[in-house]
Amino acid sequence: MGRKFNNLLLEFARLHRFLMRVLREAVSPPYEFKEIVRQCYEIGWKSFPLIGLTGFIVGFVFTKQSRPSLEDFGATSWLPALISIAIVRALAPLVTALIASGKVGSQIGAELSSMNVTEQIDAMEVSGTNPFKFLVVSRIIATTIMIPILCFYIAGIGLFGGYLSIIGNDQLSLLSFFTQVFDKIGFVDIFAMTLRAVVFGFTIGFASCYVGYYSSKGTEGVGKAANSAVVASMFTVFIEELLIVQVLSLIS
Amino acid sequence: MAKVGNVINYEDCVIHVDNVSKSFGDLHVLRNVDLKLYNGENLVVLGRSGTGKSVLIKLISGLLKPDTGDITVLGQRVNDLTEKELMQLRLRIGFSFQNSALYDSMTVRENLEFPLVRNKRNLTRAEIDREVEDVLDGVGLLQALNQMPSELSGGQKKRIGIARTLILRPDIMLYDEPTAGLDPITCLDINGLINEVQERYKTSSIIITHDLACAKMVGDRMVMLLDGKFERQGTFEEIFDTDDTRVKPFYDYNFIV
Ligand SMILES: Nc1ncnc2c1ncn2[C@@H]1O[C@H](COP(=O)(O)OP(=O)(O)O)[C@@H](O)[C@H]1O
Ligand SMILES: [Mg+2]
């Protein structure tokens, strides 16, 4: 019991050191621009198809499933408003974060831990490159930039999926659909969505890099790291989502 | 297979490990270890698996910090250096890892130019290409230039790993079990390469191994790590002129028929 508690404290101390180091090295030169751009491509660009598909399905299915309940009140004309609130306030950042936790988290966790196991990180360090900056910081910056972009993309595609679902039953022009959509959401909603996406992006990058960088040696460590990176990312995203919802409801 | 052409200067000590201890928790890996590497010398470090041989060279290159004691490399005390100074010093130390540690997301060419591009930013494309081809030719693998590490054999990976460290023209080479896991013919190749590097690049080297053929072929002097200490050192014959049950099996194993 005492030992377990002790280990937990040590883990927290290590997490704290890791965080401080990330922040310190992110702002101090030299900057790894080229590697950051490459990671944005690897992490962000390559996720667009999956994220797009997910966004479309979420928007389409959500709209289809909401229709019957609104129909009971003869209120199907509220569908665009309902979709926009649901997607922008709740679904877009959360779905992006969960998909990215799975795809990007496992990728980062596996990459870094296999580099750790095969001493590639040590090799980098002894040949004059700071591996922390090159591997960890650049990945965290890339997720922090790309998850918000992916989130906007998923919101756009999700709304479009909703629109397609609506015109299966009703007459509605794309223009008036989007007029109604933006009628219901304000600057605060967009801001809140972006803020969440930034927080989730940082979280996914940070958690996956931490898990990968400190993975146990040995090949079974790689699989374990990929797995824990996903679990840690998702878990932290859920906690943050709960906290953010509480804070936002206090504010408004 | 006597070695020729290397000049050892016993006045010039390029690595001095002075009374160094290192533990991980309750595990005392090195206890008050002393070791000197002289200029131009190939020093073989023998020892069983898990005795701390890799830990020793990781201490020398600053990847790990000693608990107590001093390590001086090329006249600089490793423990006292700032991060920047340590980076500079490391450029003069080549490290050949046990599993070659090639960057598996990069081609052979990108692996080789990585240390160059990152540390000598004023080189032109043509100069980089020339350097890459030069060291690659030196290890006899010019044809592998555009291959991925996953397409190479263990011996080829080892050579590329050595080439990648030679590209910065190090003064010191550290080899971690260079022949582990290789077939006898490839072992002979690698041993030959280690001697060639010593001659051509005038390096001083520490070679970690438990392969006696390798030790005999490349070593000018040998030390043996036993229970966290260098208890035995000297030539091959001197080391194995003993009945110590921790030492004899190393020798006997080679003559079991
Ligand atoms: N970073 C580390 N953390 C904890 N223990 C370590 C670390 N590096 C090495 N060890 C332990 O130190 C001992 C010596 O390891 P090593 O130097 O790799 O042995 P070898 O002589 O086979 O190269 C081993 O028992 C190993 O488990
Ligand atoms: Mg070892």
Coordinates of C-alpha atoms and ligand atoms in Angstrom, one line a residue:
Chain A
M1 CA 0.0 0.0 0.0
G2 CA 2.7 2.4 1.0
R3 CA 4.8 1.3 -1.9
K4 CA 1.9 1.8 -4.4
F5 CA 1.3 5.3 -3.1
N6 CA 5.0 6.0 -3.4
N7 CA 5.0 4.8 -7.0
L8 CA 2.0 7.0 -7.8
L9 CA 3.8 10.1 -6.4
L10 CA 6.9 9.2 -8.4
E11 CA 4.8 8.9 -11.5
F12 CA 3.2 12.3 -10.9
A13 CA 6.7 13.9 -10.3
R14 CA 7.8 12.4 -13.6
L15 CA 4.7 13.7 -15.4
H16 CA 5.3 17.1 -14.0
R17 CA 8.9 17.1 -15.1
F18 CA 7.9 15.9 -18.6
L19 CA 5.3 18.7 -18.9
M20 CA 7.8 21.4 -17.7
R21 CA 10.4 20.1 -20.2
V22 CA 7.9 20.1 -23.0
L23 CA 6.9 23.7 -22.3
R24 CA 10.5 24.8 -21.8
E25 CA 11.8 23.2 -25.0
A26 CA 8.8 24.3 -27.0
V27 CA 9.7 28.0 -26.6
S28 CA 13.5 27.8 -26.6
P29 CA 15.4 27.8 -29.9
P30 CA 16.5 26.1 -32.1
Y31 CA 13.0 25.3 -33.5
E32 CA 12.4 22.2 -35.5
F33 CA 10.1 23.8 -38.1
K34 CA 10.8 21.2 -40.7
E35 CA 10.0 18.3 -38.4
I36 CA 6.9 20.0 -37.1
V37 CA 5.6 20.4 -40.7
R38 CA 6.4 16.8 -41.4
Q39 CA 4.5 15.7 -38.3
C40 CA 1.5 17.9 -39.2
Y41 CA 1.4 16.0 -42.5
E42 CA 1.9 12.6 -40.9
I43 CA -0.6 13.2 -38.0
G44 CA -3.0 15.6 -39.5
W45 CA -3.2 15.3 -43.2
K46 CA -3.3 11.6 -43.2
S47 CA -6.2 11.6 -40.8
F48 CA -8.5 13.7 -43.0
P49 CA -10.2 10.8 -44.8
L50 CA -11.0 8.9 -41.6
I51 CA -12.1 12.1 -39.8
G52 CA -14.2 13.1 -42.8
L53 CA -16.0 9.8 -43.1
T54 CA -16.7 9.8 -39.3
G55 CA -18.0 13.3 -39.4
F56 CA -20.4 12.6 -42.3
I57 CA -21.8 9.5 -40.6
V58 CA -22.2 11.2 -37.3
G59 CA -24.1 14.2 -38.8
F60 CA -26.2 12.0 -41.1
V61 CA -27.2 9.4 -38.4
F62 CA -27.7 11.9 -35.7
T63 CA -30.1 13.9 -37.9
K64 CA -31.9 10.7 -39.0
Q65 CA -32.4 9.5 -35.4
S66 CA -33.5 13.0 -34.1
R67 CA -36.2 13.4 -36.7
P68 CA -38.9 11.1 -35.2
S69 CA -38.8 12.8 -31.8
L70 CA -39.1 16.3 -33.4
E71 CA -41.9 15.0 -35.7
D72 CA -44.0 14.1 -32.7
F73 CA -44.2 17.8 -31.9
G74 CA -44.4 18.8 -35.6
A75 CA -41.1 20.6 -35.1
T76 CA -38.9 19.1 -37.9
S77 CA -38.1 22.6 -39.0
W78 CA -36.0 22.9 -35.9
L79 CA -33.7 20.2 -37.2
P80 CA -30.9 22.5 -38.5
A81 CA -30.8 24.4 -35.2
L82 CA -30.6 21.1 -33.3
I83 CA -27.9 19.7 -35.5
S84 CA -25.8 22.8 -35.3
I85 CA -25.9 23.0 -31.5
A86 CA -25.2 19.3 -31.1
I87 CA -22.3 19.3 -33.5
V88 CA -20.6 22.5 -32.6
R89 CA -21.2 22.5 -28.8
A90 CA -20.6 18.8 -28.2
L91 CA -20.0 16.3 -31.0
A92 CA -17.2 17.8 -33.2
P93 CA -14.4 18.3 -30.6
L94 CA -15.3 15.1 -28.8
V95 CA -15.5 12.8 -31.8
T96 CA -12.4 14.3 -33.3
A97 CA -10.5 13.7 -30.1
L98 CA -11.7 10.1 -29.8
I99 CA -10.9 9.2 -33.4
A100 CA -7.5 11.0 -33.1
S101 CA -6.8 9.2 -29.8
G102 CA -7.2 5.9 -31.6
K103 CA -5.4 6.7 -34.8
V104 CA -2.8 9.3 -33.8
G105 CA -2.3 8.1 -30.2
S106 CA -1.5 4.5 -31.2
Q107 CA 0.8 5.7 -34.0
I108 CA 2.8 8.0 -31.7
G109 CA 2.9 5.5 -28.9
A110 CA 4.2 2.7 -31.1
E111 CA 6.6 4.9 -33.0
L112 CA 8.3 6.4 -29.9
S113 CA 8.4 3.2 -28.0
S114 CA 9.9 1.2 -30.8
M115 CA 12.5 3.9 -31.2
N116 CA 13.2 3.7 -27.5
V117 CA 13.4 -0.1 -27.5
T118 CA 15.8 -0.2 -30.5
E119 CA 18.0 2.6 -29.0
Q120 CA 17.2 5.0 -31.9
I121 CA 16.5 7.7 -29.3
D122 CA 19.9 7.1 -27.7
A123 CA 21.5 7.1 -31.1
M124 CA 19.9 10.5 -31.9
E125 CA 21.1 11.9 -28.6
V126 CA 24.7 10.8 -29.0
S127 CA 24.9 12.2 -32.5
G128 CA 24.1 15.8 -31.5
T129 CA 20.3 16.0 -31.9
N130 CA 18.1 16.7 -28.9
P131 CA 15.6 13.8 -29.2
F132 CA 13.2 15.4 -26.9
K133 CA 12.8 18.4 -29.0
F134 CA 13.0 16.6 -32.3
L135 CA 10.6 13.7 -31.5
V136 CA 8.4 14.7 -28.6
V137 CA 7.9 18.5 -28.8
S138 CA 7.4 18.5 -32.6
R139 CA 4.7 15.8 -32.3
I140 CA 2.9 17.6 -29.5
I141 CA 2.9 20.9 -31.4
A142 CA 1.7 19.1 -34.5
T143 CA -1.3 17.5 -32.6
T144 CA -2.1 20.8 -31.0
I145 CA -2.3 22.5 -34.4
M146 CA -3.9 19.8 -36.4
I147 CA -6.7 18.5 -34.0
P148 CA -8.4 21.9 -34.1
I149 CA -8.2 22.0 -37.9
L150 CA -9.6 18.4 -38.0
C151 CA -12.3 19.5 -35.6
F152 CA -13.5 22.3 -38.0
Y153 CA -13.4 19.9 -40.8
I154 CA -15.5 17.3 -39.0
A155 CA -18.0 20.0 -38.0
G156 CA -18.3 21.1 -41.6
I157 CA -18.7 17.6 -42.9
G158 CA -21.0 16.7 -40.1
L159 CA -23.3 19.6 -40.8
F160 CA -23.3 18.7 -44.5
G161 CA -24.2 15.1 -43.6
G162 CA -27.1 16.5 -41.5
Y163 CA -28.2 18.5 -44.5
L164 CA -28.2 15.5 -46.8
S165 CA -30.3 13.6 -44.3
I166 CA -32.9 16.4 -44.1
I167 CA -33.4 16.8 -47.8
G168 CA -34.2 13.1 -47.9
N169 CA -37.6 14.2 -46.5
D170 CA -37.9 17.9 -46.8
Q171 CA -37.4 20.7 -49.2
L172 CA -34.5 22.9 -47.9
S173 CA -31.9 24.8 -49.8
L174 CA -28.3 24.6 -48.6
L175 CA -28.2 28.3 -48.1
S176 CA -31.2 28.5 -45.8
F177 CA -29.9 25.4 -44.0
F178 CA -26.7 27.2 -43.2
T179 CA -28.5 30.4 -42.4
Q180 CA -30.5 28.5 -39.7
V181 CA -27.3 26.7 -38.5
F182 CA -25.4 29.9 -37.9
D183 CA -28.4 31.6 -36.4
K184 CA -28.2 29.3 -33.4
I185 CA -24.5 29.4 -32.7
G186 CA -22.5 32.4 -31.8
F187 CA -18.9 33.4 -31.5
V188 CA -18.8 32.0 -28.0
D189 CA -19.7 28.5 -29.3
I190 CA -17.1 28.6 -32.0
F191 CA -14.5 29.8 -29.5
A192 CA -15.5 27.1 -27.0
M193 CA -15.2 24.5 -29.8
T194 CA -11.7 25.7 -30.8
L195 CA -10.6 25.9 -27.2
R196 CA -11.7 22.3 -26.5
A197 CA -10.0 21.1 -29.7
V198 CA -6.7 22.8 -28.7
V199 CA -6.8 21.3 -25.3
F200 CA -7.6 17.8 -26.6
G201 CA -4.9 18.1 -29.3
F202 CA -2.3 19.0 -26.7
T203 CA -3.6 16.2 -24.5
I204 CA -3.4 13.5 -27.1
G205 CA 0.1 14.5 -28.2
F206 CA 1.3 14.8 -24.6
A207 CA -0.2 11.6 -23.3
S208 CA 0.9 9.5 -26.3
C209 CA 4.4 10.9 -26.3
Y210 CA 4.8 10.4 -22.5
V211 CA 3.7 6.8 -22.8
G212 CA 5.9 6.1 -25.8
Y213 CA 9.0 7.9 -24.5
Y214 CA 9.0 6.0 -21.2
S215 CA 7.8 2.7 -22.5
S216 CA 9.4 -0.4 -21.0
K217 CA 12.3 -2.0 -23.0
G218 CA 11.5 -5.1 -24.9
T219 CA 9.3 -5.7 -27.9
E220 CA 6.2 -6.4 -25.9
G221 CA 6.6 -2.8 -24.7
V222 CA 5.8 -1.5 -28.1
G223 CA 2.3 -3.1 -28.2
K224 CA 1.7 -2.1 -24.7
A225 CA 2.7 1.5 -25.3
A226 CA 0.4 1.8 -28.4
N227 CA -2.4 0.5 -26.3
S228 CA -1.8 2.6 -23.2
A229 CA -1.3 5.7 -25.4
V230 CA -4.9 5.3 -26.7
V231 CA -6.3 4.5 -23.2
A232 CA -4.5 7.4 -21.6
S233 CA -5.5 9.9 -24.4
M234 CA -9.2 8.9 -24.3
F235 CA -9.4 8.9 -20.5
T236 CA -7.8 12.3 -20.2
V237 CA -10.0 13.7 -22.9
F238 CA -13.1 12.5 -21.1
I239 CA -12.0 14.0 -17.8
E240 CA -11.2 17.3 -19.6
E241 CA -14.6 17.3 -21.4
L242 CA -16.4 16.9 -18.1
L243 CA -14.4 19.7 -16.5
I244 CA -14.8 22.0 -19.5
V245 CA -18.6 21.4 -19.5
Q246 CA -18.8 22.3 -15.9
V247 CA -16.8 25.4 -16.3
L248 CA -18.7 26.6 -19.4
S249 CA -22.1 26.0 -17.7
L250 CA -20.8 28.1 -14.7
I251 CA -19.8 30.9 -17.0
S252 CA -23.0 31.1 -19.0
Chain B
M1 CA 46.0 -11.9 -38.4
A2 CA 48.2 -9.6 -36.5
K3 CA 47.3 -6.0 -36.7
V4 CA 49.6 -3.5 -38.4
G5 CA 49.9 0.2 -38.7
N6 CA 48.3 1.4 -35.6
V7 CA 50.3 3.6 -33.3
I8 CA 49.4 3.7 -29.6
N9 CA 50.4 6.7 -27.5
Y10 CA 50.5 5.5 -23.9
E11 CA 51.2 9.1 -22.8
D12 CA 47.8 10.3 -24.0
C13 CA 44.8 9.0 -22.1
V14 CA 41.7 9.9 -24.1
I15 CA 39.2 8.3 -21.7
H16 CA 39.7 8.1 -18.0
V17 CA 37.0 6.5 -15.9
D18 CA 38.0 7.3 -12.3
N19 CA 36.5 5.4 -9.4
V20 CA 33.0 5.4 -10.9
S21 CA 30.0 3.7 -9.3
K22 CA 26.5 3.3 -10.8
S23 CA 23.4 1.6 -9.3
F24 CA 19.8 1.3 -10.4
G25 CA 17.8 1.1 -7.1
D26 CA 19.2 -1.9 -5.2
L27 CA 21.2 -3.1 -8.2
H28 CA 24.8 -2.1 -7.9
V29 CA 26.0 -2.4 -11.5
L30 CA 29.4 -0.8 -11.3
R31 CA 31.4 -0.5 -8.1
N32 CA 34.4 1.9 -8.0
V33 CA 35.5 1.1 -11.6
D34 CA 38.7 2.5 -13.0
L35 CA 39.6 2.4 -16.7
K36 CA 41.9 4.2 -19.1
L37 CA 41.8 4.2 -22.9
Y38 CA 45.0 5.4 -24.6
N39 CA 45.2 7.3 -27.9
G40 CA 45.1 4.9 -30.9
E41 CA 44.3 1.8 -28.9
N42 CA 41.6 -0.8 -29.3
L43 CA 40.5 -1.8 -25.8
V44 CA 38.2 -4.8 -25.4
V45 CA 35.8 -5.0 -22.5
L46 CA 34.8 -8.6 -21.7
G47 CA 32.1 -9.7 -19.4
R48 CA 28.9 -11.7 -19.0
S49 CA 25.5 -10.4 -20.0
G50 CA 24.1 -8.0 -17.5
T51 CA 27.4 -7.1 -15.9
G52 CA 27.1 -3.5 -16.9
K53 CA 29.2 -3.2 -20.0
S54 CA 26.6 -1.2 -21.9
V55 CA 26.1 1.0 -18.8
L56 CA 29.8 1.7 -18.8
I57 CA 29.8 3.2 -22.3
K58 CA 26.5 5.0 -21.8
L59 CA 28.2 6.7 -18.8
I60 CA 31.2 7.6 -21.1
S61 CA 28.9 9.2 -23.7
G62 CA 26.8 11.0 -21.0
L63 CA 23.6 9.0 -21.7
L64 CA 23.7 8.0 -18.0
K65 CA 25.1 9.9 -15.1
P66 CA 27.5 8.2 -12.6
D67 CA 26.5 8.1 -8.9
T68 CA 30.0 8.8 -7.8
G69 CA 33.4 9.2 -9.5
D70 CA 34.6 11.1 -12.5
I71 CA 34.8 10.4 -16.2
T72 CA 37.2 12.4 -18.4
V73 CA 36.8 12.2 -22.1
L74 CA 39.3 14.0 -24.4
G75 CA 40.3 16.2 -21.5
Q76 CA 36.8 17.2 -20.5
R77 CA 35.0 16.1 -17.4
V78 CA 31.7 14.7 -18.6
N79 CA 29.8 15.4 -15.4
D80 CA 30.7 19.1 -15.4
L81 CA 29.7 19.9 -19.0
T82 CA 26.6 22.0 -19.9
E83 CA 24.1 20.4 -22.2
K84 CA 25.7 22.3 -25.1
E85 CA 29.3 21.3 -24.3
L86 CA 28.2 17.7 -23.9
M87 CA 26.6 17.8 -27.4
Q88 CA 29.8 19.1 -28.8
L89 CA 31.9 16.5 -27.1
R90 CA 29.5 13.7 -28.3
L91 CA 30.2 14.7 -31.9
R92 CA 33.8 13.4 -31.3
I93 CA 32.5 10.1 -30.0
G94 CA 31.1 7.5 -32.3
F95 CA 28.6 5.0 -30.8
S96 CA 27.8 1.8 -32.5
F97 CA 24.8 0.3 -30.8
Q98 CA 24.2 -3.3 -30.2
N99 CA 21.1 -3.4 -32.5
S100 CA 22.6 -0.9 -34.9
A101 CA 19.8 1.6 -34.0
L102 CA 19.2 2.7 -37.5
Y103 CA 16.3 5.1 -37.9
D104 CA 13.8 2.8 -39.4
S105 CA 11.6 5.5 -40.9
M106 CA 14.5 6.8 -43.0
T107 CA 16.5 5.3 -46.0
V108 CA 20.2 4.5 -45.6
R109 CA 21.1 7.8 -47.2
E110 CA 18.9 9.8 -44.8
N111 CA 20.3 7.8 -41.9
L112 CA 23.8 8.7 -42.9
E113 CA 23.2 12.3 -43.6
F114 CA 21.2 12.9 -40.4
P115 CA 24.2 13.7 -38.2
L116 CA 25.8 15.8 -40.9
V117 CA 22.7 17.8 -41.8
R118 CA 21.9 18.5 -38.2
N119 CA 25.3 19.4 -37.0
K120 CA 27.1 21.1 -40.0
R121 CA 24.4 23.3 -41.4
N122 CA 26.6 25.1 -43.9
L123 CA 27.4 22.1 -46.1
T124 CA 26.1 22.1 -49.6
R125 CA 24.0 19.3 -51.1
A126 CA 27.0 18.1 -53.2
E127 CA 29.3 18.0 -50.2
I128 CA 26.8 16.0 -48.1
D129 CA 26.4 13.5 -51.0
R130 CA 30.1 13.1 -51.3
E131 CA 30.6 12.5 -47.6
V132 CA 27.7 10.0 -47.5
E133 CA 29.1 8.1 -50.5
D134 CA 32.6 8.2 -49.1
V135 CA 31.7 6.6 -45.7
L136 CA 29.3 4.1 -47.3
D137 CA 32.0 3.0 -49.7
G138 CA 34.3 2.7 -46.7
V139 CA 32.1 0.0 -45.3
G140 CA 31.6 -1.5 -48.7
L141 CA 27.8 -0.9 -49.0
L142 CA 27.5 1.7 -51.7
Q143 CA 24.7 -0.3 -53.4
A144 CA 22.5 0.0 -50.3
L145 CA 22.3 3.8 -50.5
N146 CA 18.5 4.0 -51.2
Q147 CA 17.3 1.0 -49.3
M148 CA 15.3 1.0 -46.1
P149 CA 16.9 -0.5 -42.9
S150 CA 14.2 -3.2 -42.9
E151 CA 15.6 -4.5 -46.2
L152 CA 19.1 -5.1 -44.8
S153 CA 20.7 -8.1 -43.1
G154 CA 22.0 -7.8 -39.5
G155 CA 25.6 -7.5 -40.7
Q156 CA 24.7 -4.8 -43.2
K157 CA 22.8 -2.8 -40.6
K158 CA 25.9 -3.0 -38.3
R159 CA 28.1 -1.6 -41.1
I160 CA 25.6 1.2 -41.9
G161 CA 25.4 2.0 -38.1
I162 CA 29.2 2.2 -38.0
A163 CA 29.3 4.4 -41.2
R164 CA 26.7 6.7 -39.7
T165 CA 29.0 7.4 -36.7
L166 CA 32.1 7.7 -38.9
I167 CA 30.6 10.5 -41.0
L168 CA 31.4 13.0 -38.2
R169 CA 35.0 11.8 -38.1
P170 CA 35.0 10.9 -34.4
D171 CA 38.2 10.6 -32.4
I172 CA 36.7 7.8 -30.2
M173 CA 34.6 4.8 -31.2
L174 CA 32.5 2.9 -28.8
Y175 CA 31.3 -0.5 -30.1
D176 CA 28.5 -2.3 -28.1
E177 CA 28.7 -6.0 -28.9
P178 CA 29.6 -5.5 -32.6
T179 CA 29.4 -9.2 -33.4
A180 CA 26.4 -10.3 -31.3
G181 CA 23.9 -12.3 -33.3
L182 CA 25.9 -12.5 -36.5
D183 CA 27.2 -15.6 -38.4
P184 CA 30.9 -16.4 -38.2
I185 CA 31.8 -15.0 -41.6
T186 CA 30.0 -11.7 -41.0
C187 CA 31.8 -11.6 -37.6
L188 CA 35.1 -11.8 -39.3
D189 CA 34.0 -9.0 -41.7
I190 CA 33.0 -6.8 -38.8
N191 CA 36.2 -7.4 -36.9
G192 CA 38.1 -6.5 -40.0
L193 CA 36.1 -3.3 -40.3
I194 CA 36.8 -2.4 -36.7
N195 CA 40.6 -2.7 -37.3
E196 CA 40.3 -0.8 -40.6
V197 CA 38.5 2.0 -38.8
Q198 CA 41.3 2.2 -36.2
E199 CA 43.9 2.5 -39.0
R200 CA 42.1 4.7 -41.4
Y201 CA 40.4 7.2 -39.1
K202 CA 43.0 7.0 -36.3
T203 CA 40.4 6.3 -33.7
S204 CA 40.8 5.1 -30.1
S205 CA 38.1 2.5 -29.4
I206 CA 36.3 0.6 -26.7
I207 CA 34.9 -2.7 -28.0
I208 CA 32.4 -4.5 -25.7
T209 CA 32.0 -8.2 -26.4
H210 CA 31.9 -11.7 -25.0
D211 CA 33.1 -13.1 -28.3
L212 CA 36.7 -14.2 -27.7
A213 CA 37.5 -14.4 -31.4
C214 CA 36.5 -10.8 -31.8
A215 CA 38.4 -9.9 -28.7
K216 CA 41.6 -11.6 -30.0
M217 CA 41.3 -10.1 -33.5
V218 CA 40.6 -6.5 -32.6
G219 CA 42.0 -6.0 -29.1
D220 CA 45.3 -4.3 -28.3
R221 CA 44.5 -4.8 -24.6
M222 CA 41.6 -6.4 -22.7
V223 CA 39.8 -5.9 -19.4
M224 CA 37.2 -8.1 -17.9
L225 CA 34.2 -6.9 -15.9
L226 CA 33.5 -9.2 -13.0
D227 CA 31.0 -8.4 -10.3
G228 CA 31.0 -4.7 -11.1
K229 CA 34.8 -4.4 -11.2
F230 CA 37.7 -4.7 -13.6
E231 CA 39.6 -7.5 -11.8
R232 CA 41.6 -8.8 -14.7
Q233 CA 43.3 -7.0 -17.5
G234 CA 46.2 -7.4 -19.9
T235 CA 46.7 -9.3 -23.1
F236 CA 44.5 -12.2 -24.1
E237 CA 46.8 -14.8 -22.7
E238 CA 47.2 -12.9 -19.4
I239 CA 43.5 -12.6 -18.9
F240 CA 42.8 -16.3 -19.3
D241 CA 45.8 -17.6 -17.4
T242 CA 43.7 -18.4 -14.4
D243 CA 41.5 -21.0 -12.7
D244 CA 38.8 -18.5 -11.7
T245 CA 35.5 -20.1 -12.3
R246 CA 34.0 -16.8 -13.5
V247 CA 36.7 -16.5 -16.2
K248 CA 37.6 -20.0 -17.4
P249 CA 34.2 -20.9 -19.0
F250 CA 34.7 -18.0 -21.5
Y251 CA 37.8 -19.7 -22.7
D252 CA 36.7 -23.3 -22.4
Y253 CA 33.5 -22.7 -24.3
N254 CA 35.5 -22.1 -27.5
F255 CA 37.1 -25.5 -27.3
I256 CA 34.2 -27.8 -26.5
V257 CA 34.1 -30.4 -29.2
Ligands
LIG1 N1 18.4 2.5 -17.5 C1 18.4 1.5 -16.7 N2 17.5 1.4 -15.6 C2 17.5 0.4 -14.8 N3 18.3 -0.7 -14.9 C3 19.2 -0.7 -15.9 C4 19.3 0.4 -16.9 N4 20.3 0.1 -17.7 C5 20.8 -1.1 -17.4 N5 20.2 -1.6 -16.3 C6 20.5 -2.8 -15.6 O1 21.9 -2.8 -15.4 C7 22.4 -4.1 -15.6 C8 23.5 -4.1 -16.6 O2 23.0 -3.8 -17.8 P1 23.9 -3.7 -19.2 O3 25.0 -2.7 -19.0 O4 23.0 -3.5 -20.3 O5 24.5 -5.2 -19.3 P2 25.5 -5.7 -20.4 O6 26.8 -6.0 -19.7 O7 24.8 -7.0 -20.8 O8 25.6 -4.7 -21.4 C9 21.3 -5.0 -16.0 O9 20.8 -5.8 -14.9 C10 20.2 -4.0 -16.4 O10 18.9 -4.5 -16.2
MG2 MG 24.8 -4.7 -23.4

